[in-house]
Amino acid sequence: MYRIIVVFCTLFCSTHLFAQSQWIHFSFAEKEIPCDEITKQVIISTQISGKDSVLLKEQFSGCEKVLELPKIPGMYSFTIRTQLYQPILLSFEVKANTPDTIQLGVLNLKEPVSQLDEVTITGIQRKFIEIDADKTTLTVRDNPVLSISSIYDAILKIPGVMPYPGGGFAIGGQMASVYFENVPSSLSTDDLMNLLKSLPANSVETIEIISNPGASFDANVSGAIININSIGKATKWLSGTVTLNYGLNQNQKVSPSLVLNGRRSKWSWQVQTGFSYNERSSRDTSQRVFNSFNPVLGLNSDRKEQTTHNYVYFKPSINLNLSKRSSLILNYNGSFGDNKIRGLSETGSQSIVPPVLLNTDYNSHNYGMGNEGMIKFRQEFDTLKRVLNVTAFYSNYQNKSKRNNIQRISGNEDFSILDYYMNINRFYLRADAEIPFEKIKFYVNTGVKYSVMKVDNTGSYNLNNASQDIFTNPFYTSVIDFDYVEDNMAAYVDLKKKLGKKVSIGAGVRAENFRLNRASNVTSKLDNNYFNFFPSFNAIYRVNSMLNVIGTYSRKIGIPGFSQYDPNNSGYYDSFTSSSGNTQLKPNFYDNAQFKVTFLDYAQFSVNFTHSQFLNLGEVVVEPNSLQTVQTYRTYNNVNSMNYFLAIPVPFAFFTKGLKFLDEPVEVDKMSFLYLYSSFTKTTISGYNYQNPNKGMWTFGTYAQFILPGKIRLNVDYYLTSKGNYQIYEFVKNRSAFDVVLSREFLDKKIKTSISFEDIFNMDQSTTRVSFPNIHMNSYSKQDTRIIWFKISYSFGRVEKNSDPEGISIPDKSSGTPGM
């Protein structure tokens, strides 16, 4: 369940509901330097507890600027920075009788300097959330709550994010795709989740939540996007973070990691590497009622699994500055996974004569290896930030899986082997241009892309053999070869326009063509071509500095994953259960609209509506008068989904200080607060036969922080999900979890430690029922979610604070450390 928290306390740092605005006006002298062609960054900060706290940070290109601040008495520092010219440093004071508009006068850009490396801003306390029409950006680095654990944990603390059934994340009831540095991950779901749980959150600069991706993103994006951006460029001194996480219950979970950064005169580098060892226990039970018989017959199954997963990753990257306006980025991601599963299953019959008792003992061993590389060339053509990005990407993923089954039924034993070899190659080449027109506040993004993915999966089988010699001397009685090719060409244009100071709108359209080819030796060959236009629209109305109203719309296509087409029996197998893909599945064309209101950034209410022309979901197929089940997929037509989300932050100091609290800047890691949230999701599928009334699902939750003596921070996270329907599944029991985390920092935040108790009451489970033709199923699933985690990280060196990942870079030369 989504563990929602993003530190909201900074919302109240600078204003309250009825505060006045202070306007800051300044301009630049043109003379020899064309000021409107220079990208500039303005920062206004004030003193909080003896440290500079940033209240405003903004980039612009014009020769004249007016800024709005809450009118709070105090001394303020004013800084203008550029890539090519000397910084401008000023200060001003705001008093109760200060005029509403402060004139800073005419400023001069002075002679160019060779580097900006010596500009220093110390002790910056960031605004941790920024809301735009098309995305919400959350700062992880320096965020005292999000940065204490893994990236996986940080994502689950973001408003509106929850685990997706079967793995991954969901936003607004739809599965979200995970991107790294604007590149979609090519890892399998299990490998991706292991990587996110291994990577420390303090290696991340920001996480972007794009709930309704626009035209610049692939049309084949499943729902929302979670984009993870690494920490900024390093200084010329070595810096990094060492992390060790150790989890303990009946199993052990260990994940050490290392992040290193460094820079020379014209190039910088970063290396992330780590290892994960994860033992996991799970139990699944099912009751299957076959209603085509008269009287009905049933099978009850109880399956227990023990999994041991080893995962190693190595992610180096290099950024080369070829000139003042061009750069080359090289990224490599290497990974290796070794997954072992041992399971025991017992199946007994109901109303069957003679009775059936099936015992299955199975072992599975999977090896997965991934290699991917990316080259990105960036060229700025002038000081107006007209930019061309050219990106080439290639990845290869190989997986070998071997499974042995021993079945005992009616006093007889039989033996089965199921072996697979999968090879996936992906390549894409894209070019994107950014063309701003700052004078009229109009921005154009346009680009083209070509991509291809080729999948080869070979399944080799020898099922229900009388001899166990096939385990030591394997030979196969059947082989299924599956080949899949996805060819894609696309072009897009995305337009944005600022209308005054309060309104921004964006609109775009993407033309995209998909060609899908599926071939197998057991099914007919299929070749389909899909071409369409995919429009998008977004708008934000900033009512004032605290209140935003946002509306978005987009049309997308959901291409089924190749595994949903694959006819190989790659799921759980016994004499009554097998699995197969469906080569007849249709792509999903869907329209998604969202309306959202945010108050002080963290308090928000949103409504999300999605209409899907088609939707592909799992299905169990049973022939009449048969006990054999085949797990496969089916396309449903005309699917509508509604999601409502409400979140309210409640700082405890508000009750002790009243309205005075709203006038006081607050340090997040020194404040106690409560964050309340609720959501409601309902999906209606016209082609599904609901056995009971279709009820939506409610989720209620809270996240609290308490500051204890000794600088110890206590965080409590609780959620409760009601009974109800999620897509075709009816949850017949509530689901909940209660987590407690104690954390403390040492040595000026260089060392960060925590101990956490997850799912204390061991209530995180799924109890569902679902019906298909000829079968009704009740299922229960439980993993070892009650865990004690011990986590420690040590950060060293100095890291550059990068406000624009590919633009202005601001080094931090304070004693603070990256990600703390």
mmCIF file of N, CA and C in Angstrom, residues 346-400:
data_model
loop_
_atom_site.group_PDB
_atom_site.id
_atom_site.type_symbol
_atom_site.label_atom_id
_atom_site.label_comp_id
_atom_site.label_asym_id
_atom_site.label_seq_id
_atom_site.Cartn_x
_atom_site.Cartn_y
_atom_site.Cartn_z
ATOM 1 N N GLU A 346 0.095 -28.940 -1.810
ATOM 2 C CA GLU A 346 -0.800 -30.059 -1.546
ATOM 3 C C GLU A 346 -2.189 -29.702 -2.045
ATOM 4 N N THR A 347 -2.765 -30.556 -2.884
ATOM 5 C CA THR A 347 -4.093 -30.325 -3.452
ATOM 6 C C THR A 347 -5.002 -31.501 -3.101
ATOM 7 N N GLY A 348 -6.152 -31.155 -2.490
ATOM 8 C CA GLY A 348 -7.139 -32.169 -2.138
ATOM 9 C C GLY A 348 -8.476 -31.860 -2.789
ATOM 10 N N SER A 349 -9.312 -32.878 -2.914
ATOM 11 C CA SER A 349 -10.562 -32.729 -3.657
ATOM 12 C C SER A 349 -11.755 -32.577 -2.726
ATOM 13 N N GLN A 350 -12.836 -32.030 -3.296
ATOM 14 C CA GLN A 350 -14.138 -31.955 -2.638
ATOM 15 C C GLN A 350 -15.164 -32.628 -3.534
ATOM 16 N N SER A 351 -15.932 -33.561 -2.961
ATOM 17 C CA SER A 351 -17.047 -34.229 -3.666
ATOM 18 C C SER A 351 -16.581 -35.047 -4.857
ATOM 19 N N ILE A 352 -15.328 -35.465 -4.875
ATOM 20 C CA ILE A 352 -14.815 -36.293 -5.960
ATOM 21 C C ILE A 352 -14.613 -37.715 -5.439
ATOM 22 N N VAL A 353 -15.134 -38.690 -6.181
ATOM 23 C CA VAL A 353 -15.012 -40.092 -5.804
ATOM 24 C C VAL A 353 -14.318 -40.839 -6.945
ATOM 25 N N PRO A 354 -13.190 -41.521 -6.674
ATOM 26 C CA PRO A 354 -12.481 -41.557 -5.400
ATOM 27 C C PRO A 354 -11.782 -40.217 -5.136
ATOM 28 N N PRO A 355 -11.445 -39.890 -3.869
ATOM 29 C CA PRO A 355 -10.813 -38.608 -3.543
ATOM 30 C C PRO A 355 -9.467 -38.454 -4.240
ATOM 31 N N VAL A 356 -9.122 -37.197 -4.522
ATOM 32 C CA VAL A 356 -7.849 -36.866 -5.160
ATOM 33 C C VAL A 356 -6.944 -36.206 -4.128
ATOM 34 N N LEU A 357 -5.707 -36.691 -4.027
ATOM 35 C CA LEU A 357 -4.706 -36.043 -3.188
ATOM 36 C C LEU A 357 -3.418 -35.935 -4.002
ATOM 37 N N LEU A 358 -3.026 -34.706 -4.299
ATOM 38 C CA LEU A 358 -1.850 -34.444 -5.128
ATOM 39 C C LEU A 358 -0.822 -33.668 -4.300
ATOM 40 N N ASN A 359 0.380 -34.194 -4.229
ATOM 41 C CA ASN A 359 1.497 -33.498 -3.593
ATOM 42 C C ASN A 359 2.530 -33.174 -4.669
ATOM 43 N N THR A 360 2.938 -31.916 -4.699
ATOM 44 C CA THR A 360 3.914 -31.461 -5.692
ATOM 45 C C THR A 360 5.112 -30.851 -4.978
ATOM 46 N N ASP A 361 6.287 -31.308 -5.350
ATOM 47 C CA ASP A 361 7.549 -30.787 -4.822
ATOM 48 C C ASP A 361 8.311 -30.226 -6.018
ATOM 49 N N TYR A 362 8.619 -28.932 -6.004
ATOM 50 C CA TYR A 362 9.253 -28.344 -7.183
ATOM 51 C C TYR A 362 10.418 -27.449 -6.786
ATOM 52 N N ASN A 363 11.364 -27.362 -7.704
ATOM 53 C CA ASN A 363 12.540 -26.498 -7.554
ATOM 54 C C ASN A 363 12.720 -25.715 -8.848
ATOM 55 N N SER A 364 13.065 -24.450 -8.692
ATOM 56 C CA SER A 364 13.280 -23.588 -9.855
ATOM 57 C C SER A 364 14.564 -22.807 -9.652
ATOM 58 N N HIS A 365 15.345 -22.674 -10.726
ATOM 59 C CA HIS A 365 16.585 -21.903 -10.678
ATOM 60 C C HIS A 365 16.623 -20.993 -11.904
ATOM 61 N N ASN A 366 16.674 -19.683 -11.650
ATOM 62 C CA ASN A 366 16.654 -18.693 -12.733
ATOM 63 C C ASN A 366 17.926 -17.860 -12.703
ATOM 64 N N TYR A 367 18.523 -17.678 -13.879
ATOM 65 C CA TYR A 367 19.662 -16.788 -14.029
ATOM 66 C C TYR A 367 19.254 -15.652 -14.982
ATOM 67 N N GLY A 368 19.466 -14.439 -14.556
ATOM 68 C CA GLY A 368 19.170 -13.309 -15.422
ATOM 69 C C GLY A 368 20.355 -12.372 -15.507
ATOM 70 N N MET A 369 20.718 -11.969 -16.722
ATOM 71 C CA MET A 369 21.846 -11.044 -16.909
ATOM 72 C C MET A 369 21.428 -9.941 -17.861
ATOM 73 N N GLY A 370 21.652 -8.689 -17.439
ATOM 74 C CA GLY A 370 21.279 -7.551 -18.265
ATOM 75 C C GLY A 370 22.457 -6.634 -18.534
ATOM 76 N N ASN A 371 22.552 -6.140 -19.754
ATOM 77 C CA ASN A 371 23.561 -5.160 -20.144
ATOM 78 C C ASN A 371 22.876 -4.093 -20.989
ATOM 79 N N GLU A 372 23.052 -2.845 -20.615
ATOM 80 C CA GLU A 372 22.484 -1.766 -21.420
ATOM 81 C C GLU A 372 23.412 -0.563 -21.411
ATOM 82 N N GLY A 373 23.423 0.130 -22.520
ATOM 83 C CA GLY A 373 24.262 1.315 -22.652
ATOM 84 C C GLY A 373 23.516 2.425 -23.353
ATOM 85 N N MET A 374 23.848 3.647 -22.984
ATOM 86 C CA MET A 374 23.207 4.813 -23.591
ATOM 87 C C MET A 374 24.260 5.871 -23.891
ATOM 88 N N ILE A 375 24.132 6.478 -25.066
ATOM 89 C CA ILE A 375 24.959 7.622 -25.453
ATOM 90 C C ILE A 375 24.025 8.778 -25.765
ATOM 91 N N LYS A 376 24.275 9.912 -25.118
ATOM 92 C CA LYS A 376 23.434 11.084 -25.339
ATOM 93 C C LYS A 376 24.310 12.282 -25.660
ATOM 94 N N PHE A 377 24.054 12.899 -26.798
ATOM 95 C CA PHE A 377 24.776 14.108 -27.205
ATOM 96 C C PHE A 377 23.839 15.305 -27.074
ATOM 97 N N ARG A 378 24.320 16.347 -26.413
ATOM 98 C CA ARG A 378 23.528 17.554 -26.189
ATOM 99 C C ARG A 378 24.265 18.758 -26.767
ATOM 100 N N GLN A 379 23.556 19.538 -27.571
ATOM 101 C CA GLN A 379 24.144 20.719 -28.192
ATOM 102 C C GLN A 379 23.226 21.917 -27.982
ATOM 103 N N GLU A 380 23.754 22.946 -27.325
ATOM 104 C CA GLU A 380 23.050 24.216 -27.217
ATOM 105 C C GLU A 380 23.538 25.114 -28.354
ATOM 106 N N PHE A 381 22.590 25.643 -29.121
ATOM 107 C CA PHE A 381 22.975 26.403 -30.310
ATOM 108 C C PHE A 381 23.210 27.876 -30.015
ATOM 109 N N ASP A 382 22.657 28.388 -28.934
ATOM 110 C CA ASP A 382 22.854 29.788 -28.579
ATOM 111 C C ASP A 382 22.518 29.955 -27.111
ATOM 112 N N THR A 383 22.663 31.170 -26.625
ATOM 113 C CA THR A 383 22.396 31.443 -25.216
ATOM 114 C C THR A 383 20.915 31.491 -24.902
ATOM 115 N N LEU A 384 20.057 31.321 -25.891
ATOM 116 C CA LEU A 384 18.618 31.291 -25.657
ATOM 117 C C LEU A 384 18.145 29.893 -25.276
ATOM 118 N N LYS A 385 19.092 28.991 -25.064
ATOM 119 C CA LYS A 385 18.769 27.627 -24.662
ATOM 120 C C LYS A 385 18.030 26.848 -25.742
ATOM 121 N N ARG A 386 18.298 27.129 -26.998
ATOM 122 C CA ARG A 386 17.813 26.253 -28.058
ATOM 123 C C ARG A 386 18.729 25.031 -28.078
ATOM 124 N N VAL A 387 18.140 23.855 -27.873
ATOM 125 C CA VAL A 387 18.928 22.664 -27.577
ATOM 126 C C VAL A 387 18.496 21.511 -28.466
ATOM 127 N N LEU A 388 19.469 20.717 -28.881
ATOM 128 C CA LEU A 388 19.209 19.464 -29.576
ATOM 129 C C LEU A 388 19.822 18.338 -28.763
ATOM 130 N N ASN A 389 19.017 17.314 -28.451
ATOM 131 C CA ASN A 389 19.486 16.112 -27.783
ATOM 132 C C ASN A 389 19.340 14.921 -28.725
ATOM 133 N N VAL A 390 20.408 14.172 -28.894
ATOM 134 C CA VAL A 390 20.380 12.949 -29.699
ATOM 135 C C VAL A 390 20.778 11.792 -28.792
ATOM 136 N N THR A 391 19.921 10.771 -28.709
ATOM 137 C CA THR A 391 20.134 9.665 -27.774
ATOM 138 C C THR A 391 20.097 8.335 -28.509
ATOM 139 N N ALA A 392 21.082 7.494 -28.245
ATOM 140 C CA ALA A 392 21.103 6.127 -28.754
ATOM 141 C C ALA A 392 21.156 5.178 -27.563
ATOM 142 N N PHE A 393 20.321 4.137 -27.604
ATOM 143 C CA PHE A 393 20.207 3.219 -26.475
ATOM 144 C C PHE A 393 20.161 1.786 -26.983
ATOM 145 N N TYR A 394 20.877 0.887 -26.286
ATOM 146 C CA TYR A 394 20.835 -0.538 -26.627
ATOM 147 C C TYR A 394 20.861 -1.332 -25.330
ATOM 148 N N SER A 395 20.061 -2.399 -25.281
ATOM 149 C CA SER A 395 20.082 -3.281 -24.119
ATOM 150 C C SER A 395 19.914 -4.722 -24.557
ATOM 151 N N ASN A 396 20.499 -5.604 -23.774
ATOM 152 C CA ASN A 396 20.348 -7.045 -23.973
ATOM 153 C C ASN A 396 20.071 -7.676 -22.618
ATOM 154 N N TYR A 397 19.041 -8.495 -22.563
ATOM 155 C CA TYR A 397 18.697 -9.203 -21.333
ATOM 156 C C TYR A 397 18.527 -10.678 -21.658
ATOM 157 N N GLN A 398 19.213 -11.529 -20.886
ATOM 158 C CA GLN A 398 19.131 -12.969 -21.087
ATOM 159 C C GLN A 398 18.687 -13.627 -19.782
ATOM 160 N N ASN A 399 17.799 -14.592 -19.909
ATOM 161 C CA ASN A 399 17.310 -15.302 -18.739
ATOM 162 C C ASN A 399 17.257 -16.795 -19.035
ATOM 163 N N LYS A 400 17.839 -17.575 -18.135
ATOM 164 C CA LYS A 400 17.765 -19.026 -18.212
ATOM 165 C C LYS A 400 17.043 -19.533 -16.976
#
